PDB file of C-alpha atoms in Angstrom:
ATOM      1  CA  MET A 752     106.377 106.461  70.795  1.00 61.00           C
ATOM      2  CA  GLN A 753     109.864 106.900  72.246  1.00 77.00           C
ATOM      3  CA  GLY A 754     110.246 106.936  75.857  1.00 87.00           C
ATOM      4  CA  GLN A 755     111.413 104.939  78.839  1.00 96.00           C
ATOM      5  CA  ARG A 756     109.164 102.212  80.129  1.00 97.00           C
ATOM      6  CA  HIS A 757     109.321 100.306  83.568  1.00 97.00           C
ATOM      7  CA  HIS A 758     107.547  96.963  84.350  1.00 96.00           C
ATOM      8  CA  SER A 759     106.763  95.633  87.799  1.00 93.00           C
ATOM      9  CA  GLU A 760     106.171  92.019  89.090  1.00 89.00           C
ATOM     10  CA  SER A 761     102.530  92.356  88.181  1.00 90.00           C
ATOM     11  CA  PRO A 762     101.234  89.434  86.020  1.00 91.00           C
ATOM     12  CA  TYR A 763      98.706  91.781  84.505  1.00 93.00           C
ATOM     13  CA  GLU A 764     101.317  93.869  82.592  1.00 93.00           C
ATOM     14  CA  GLU A 765     102.354  91.163  80.229  1.00 94.00           C
ATOM     15  CA  ARG A 766      98.896  89.616  80.035  1.00 95.00           C
ATOM     16  CA  PHE A 767      97.146  92.921  79.081  1.00 96.00           C
ATOM     17  CA  GLY A 768      99.942  94.596  77.311  1.00 96.00           C
ATOM     18  CA  PHE A 769     100.978  97.744  79.405  1.00 96.00           C
ATOM     19  CA  ALA A 770     103.925  98.971  81.339  1.00 97.00           C
ATOM     20  CA  ARG A 771     103.781 100.027  84.961  1.00 97.00           C
ATOM     21  CA  GLY A 772     105.205 103.341  84.177  1.00 98.00           C
ATOM     22  CA  VAL A 773     106.189 105.424  81.121  1.00 98.00           C
ATOM     23  CA  ARG A 774     108.491 108.480  81.028  1.00 98.00           C
ATOM     24  CA  ILE A 775     108.328 110.864  78.126  1.00 97.00           C
ATOM     25  CA  GLY A 776     110.632 113.870  78.644  1.00 96.00           C
ATOM     26  CA  ASP A 777     110.225 115.198  82.166  1.00 97.00           C
ATOM     27  CA  ARG A 778     106.772 113.480  82.681  1.00 98.00           C
ATOM     28  CA  ILE A 779     106.339 110.233  84.483  1.00 98.00           C
ATOM     29  CA  HIS A 780     102.933 108.402  84.187  1.00 99.00           C
ATOM     30  CA  ILE A 781     102.155 105.475  86.531  1.00 99.00           C
ATOM     31  CA  ALA A 782      99.316 103.040  85.189  1.00 98.00           C
ATOM     32  CA  GLY A 783      96.629 101.823  87.474  1.00 97.00           C
ATOM     33  CA  THR A 784      98.360 100.311  90.369  1.00 98.00           C
ATOM     34  CA  ALA A 785      96.599  97.692  92.411  1.00 97.00           C
ATOM     35  CA  PRO A 786      98.024  96.136  95.668  1.00 98.00           C
ATOM     36  CA  VAL A 787      99.466  93.134  93.872  1.00 95.00           C
ATOM     37  CA  PRO A 788     101.682  91.403  96.455  1.00 94.00           C
ATOM     38  CA  ASN A 789     105.335  90.449  95.697  1.00 88.00           C
ATOM     39  CA  PRO A 790     105.693  86.825  94.798  1.00 87.00           C
ATOM     40  CA  GLY A 791     105.480  84.722  97.897  1.00 88.00           C
ATOM     41  CA  ASP A 792     103.718  87.411  99.928  1.00 93.00           C
ATOM     42  CA  THR A 793      99.958  87.676 100.652  1.00 95.00           C
ATOM     43  CA  LEU A 794      97.576  90.539  99.901  1.00 95.00           C
ATOM     44  CA  ALA A 795      97.017  92.989 102.803  1.00 96.00           C
ATOM     45  CA  PRO A 796      93.407  92.291 104.054  1.00 97.00           C
ATOM     46  CA  ASP A 797      92.839  95.937 105.097  1.00 98.00           C
ATOM     47  CA  ALA A 798      92.438  99.176 103.091  1.00 98.00           C
ATOM     48  CA  TYR A 799      95.294 100.860 104.765  1.00 99.00           C
ATOM     49  CA  GLY A 800      97.796  98.106 103.939  1.00 98.00           C
ATOM     50  CA  GLN A 801      96.628  97.824 100.481  1.00 98.00           C
ATOM     51  CA  MET A 802      97.070 101.484  99.880  1.00 99.00           C
ATOM     52  CA  MET A 803     100.542 101.323 101.260  1.00 98.00           C
ATOM     53  CA  ARG A 804     101.406  98.435  98.843  1.00 98.00           C
ATOM     54  CA  CYS A 805     100.019 100.608  95.983  1.00 98.00           C
ATOM     55  CA  GLY A 806     102.189 103.400  97.115  1.00 98.00           C
ATOM     56  CA  GLU A 807     105.296 101.021  97.336  1.00 97.00           C
ATOM     57  CA  ILE A 808     104.710  99.799  93.778  1.00 98.00           C
ATOM     58  CA  ALA A 809     104.147 103.469  92.382  1.00 98.00           C
ATOM     59  CA  THR A 810     107.347 104.621  94.179  1.00 98.00           C
ATOM     60  CA  GLU A 811     109.481 101.842  92.879  1.00 98.00           C
ATOM     61  CA  ALA A 812     108.394 102.687  89.269  1.00 98.00           C
ATOM     62  CA  ILE A 813     108.870 106.526  89.652  1.00 98.00           C
ATOM     63  CA  GLU A 814     112.348 106.007  91.037  1.00 98.00           C
ATOM     64  CA  ALA A 815     113.224 103.413  88.307  1.00 98.00           C
ATOM     65  CA  LEU A 816     112.251 106.128  85.742  1.00 98.00           C
ATOM     66  CA  GLY A 817     114.613 108.707  87.298  1.00 97.00           C
ATOM     67  CA  GLY A 818     111.816 110.555  89.263  1.00 97.00           C
ATOM     68  CA  SER A 819     111.419 110.947  92.965  1.00 97.00           C
ATOM     69  CA  MET A 820     108.417 111.256  95.327  1.00 96.00           C
ATOM     70  CA  ASP A 821     109.065 115.080  95.576  1.00 96.00           C
ATOM     71  CA  GLY A 822     108.073 115.322  91.945  1.00 97.00           C
ATOM     72  CA  VAL A 823     104.487 113.626  92.303  1.00 98.00           C
ATOM     73  CA  VAL A 824     101.909 116.130  91.103  1.00 98.00           C
ATOM     74  CA  ARG A 825      98.815 114.182  90.911  1.00 98.00           C
ATOM     75  CA  THR A 826      97.356 111.008  92.321  1.00 99.00           C
ATOM     76  CA  ARG A 827      94.017 109.290  91.547  1.00 99.00           C
ATOM     77  CA  MET A 828      92.471 106.636  94.036  1.00 99.00           C
ATOM     78  CA  PHE A 829      89.787 104.333  93.120  1.00 99.00           C
ATOM     79  CA  ILE A 830      88.154 102.711  96.005  1.00 99.00           C
ATOM     80  CA  THR A 831      85.363 100.122  96.348  1.00 99.00           C
ATOM     81  CA  ASP A 832      83.878 101.014  99.724  1.00 99.00           C
ATOM     82  CA  ALA A 833      83.509 104.784 100.892  1.00 99.00           C
ATOM     83  CA  SER A 834      83.880 103.582 104.559  1.00 99.00           C
ATOM     84  CA  ASP A 835      87.587 102.734 103.708  1.00 99.00           C
ATOM     85  CA  GLY A 836      88.219 106.358 102.773  1.00 99.00           C
ATOM     86  CA  ASP A 837      89.855 107.577 105.814  1.00 99.00           C
ATOM     87  CA  GLU A 838      92.202 104.652 106.008  1.00 99.00           C
ATOM     88  CA  ILE A 839      93.130 104.980 102.438  1.00 99.00           C
ATOM     89  CA  GLY A 840      93.534 108.674 102.768  1.00 98.00           C
ATOM     90  CA  ARG A 841      95.778 108.196 105.889  1.00 98.00           C
ATOM     91  CA  ALA A 842      98.063 105.852 103.797  1.00 99.00           C
ATOM     92  CA  HIS A 843      98.083 108.141 100.820  1.00 99.00           C
ATOM     93  CA  LYS A 844      99.259 110.960 103.154  1.00 98.00           C
ATOM     94  CA  GLU A 845     102.082 108.814 104.321  1.00 98.00           C
ATOM     95  CA  CYS A 846     103.070 107.859 100.779  1.00 97.00           C
ATOM     96  CA  PHE A 847     102.532 111.028  99.009  1.00 97.00           C
ATOM     97  CA  GLY A 848     101.877 113.811 101.496  1.00 93.00           C
ATOM     98  CA  ALA A 849     105.237 115.343 101.335  1.00 95.00           C
ATOM     99  CA  ALA A 850     104.734 116.103  97.632  1.00 96.00           C
ATOM    100  CA  ASP A 851     101.324 117.635  98.372  1.00 97.00           C
ATOM    101  CA  PRO A 852      99.919 116.570  94.987  1.00 98.00           C
ATOM    102  CA  ALA A 853      96.540 117.305  93.427  1.00 98.00           C
ATOM    103  CA  SER A 854      94.452 114.290  94.166  1.00 98.00           C
ATOM    104  CA  THR A 855      91.112 112.615  93.631  1.00 98.00           C
ATOM    105  CA  MET A 856      89.462 109.755  95.336  1.00 99.00           C
ATOM    106  CA  VAL A 857      86.485 108.089  93.674  1.00 99.00           C
ATOM    107  CA  VAL A 858      84.189 105.123  94.730  1.00 99.00           C
ATOM    108  CA  VAL A 859      83.927 102.544  92.001  1.00 99.00           C
ATOM    109  CA  ALA A 860      81.734  99.438  91.730  1.00 98.00           C
ATOM    110  CA  ALA A 861      84.598  96.936  91.578  1.00 98.00           C
ATOM    111  CA  LEU A 862      88.089  96.396  90.726  1.00 98.00           C
ATOM    112  CA  LEU A 863      89.530  93.640  88.695  1.00 96.00           C
ATOM    113  CA  ASP A 864      90.134  91.301  91.729  1.00 96.00           C
ATOM    114  CA  PRO A 865      87.169  91.453  94.041  1.00 97.00           C
ATOM    115  CA  LEU A 866      89.666  91.289  97.145  1.00 97.00           C
ATOM    116  CA  TRP A 867      91.246  94.731  96.029  1.00 98.00           C
ATOM    117  CA  LYS A 868      89.987  97.676  97.953  1.00 99.00           C
ATOM    118  CA  VAL A 869      92.053 100.393  96.108  1.00 99.00           C
ATOM    119  CA  GLU A 870      93.840 101.012  92.919  1.00 99.00           C
ATOM    120  CA  ILE A 871      95.851 104.219  92.172  1.00 99.00           C
ATOM    121  CA  GLU A 872      97.397 106.168  89.315  1.00 99.00           C
ATOM    122  CA  VAL A 873     100.124 108.594  89.742  1.00 99.00           C
ATOM    123  CA  ASP A 874     101.778 111.493  87.626  1.00 99.00           C
ATOM    124  CA  ALA A 875     105.203 112.876  88.385  1.00 98.00           C
ATOM    125  CA  VAL A 876     107.476 115.395  86.918  1.00 98.00           C
ATOM    126  CA  VAL A 877     111.320 114.874  86.976  1.00 96.00           C
ATOM    127  CA  ASP A 878     112.990 117.853  88.600  1.00 83.00           C
ATOM    128  CA  ALA A 879     109.722 119.556  89.263  1.00 58.00           C
ATOM    129  CA  ASP A 880     109.731 123.355  90.125  1.00 58.00           C
ATOM    130  CA  MET A 881     107.596 122.908  92.985  1.00 53.00           C
ATOM    131  CA  ASP A 882     107.785 126.411  94.468  1.00 56.00           C
ATOM    132  CA  GLY A 883     106.553 128.018  91.067  1.00 56.00           C
ATOM    133  CA  SER A 884     109.527 130.269  90.824  1.00 52.00           C
ATOM    134  CA  GLY A 885     110.695 128.961  87.556  1.00 50.00           C
ATOM    135  CA  ILE A 886     113.939 128.025  89.036  1.00 45.00           C
ATOM    136  CA  PRO A 887     114.442 124.286  89.678  1.00 47.00           C
TER     137      PRO A 887
END
């Protein structure tokens, strides 16, 4: 399928055969994004820091594909401990709150790396008509 693709620094993209983000037309889909640190950095030990890192990676991908954070229309958060929900939610609001997206947070048994506390997926629309008027 035609489209624009973006890859991040994650070693999992090449290993498992996927792109961090794909843009088809005015739609941007960001793959499951875990708090993989930049080369040379360490993983944040807390849920808030991990969610902020996930948001940073997703933001980079959205912007690389021609979108903006204003166009984020949906987020999904997969968390491993319900007691981290408030901190993850606080970080989510800081990352995505201005866009006021539809959102889901679910508790899962585990993520790929046992140290990860959160993984997110994000969908965005380029030049989104956010007021519903039909006029961008």
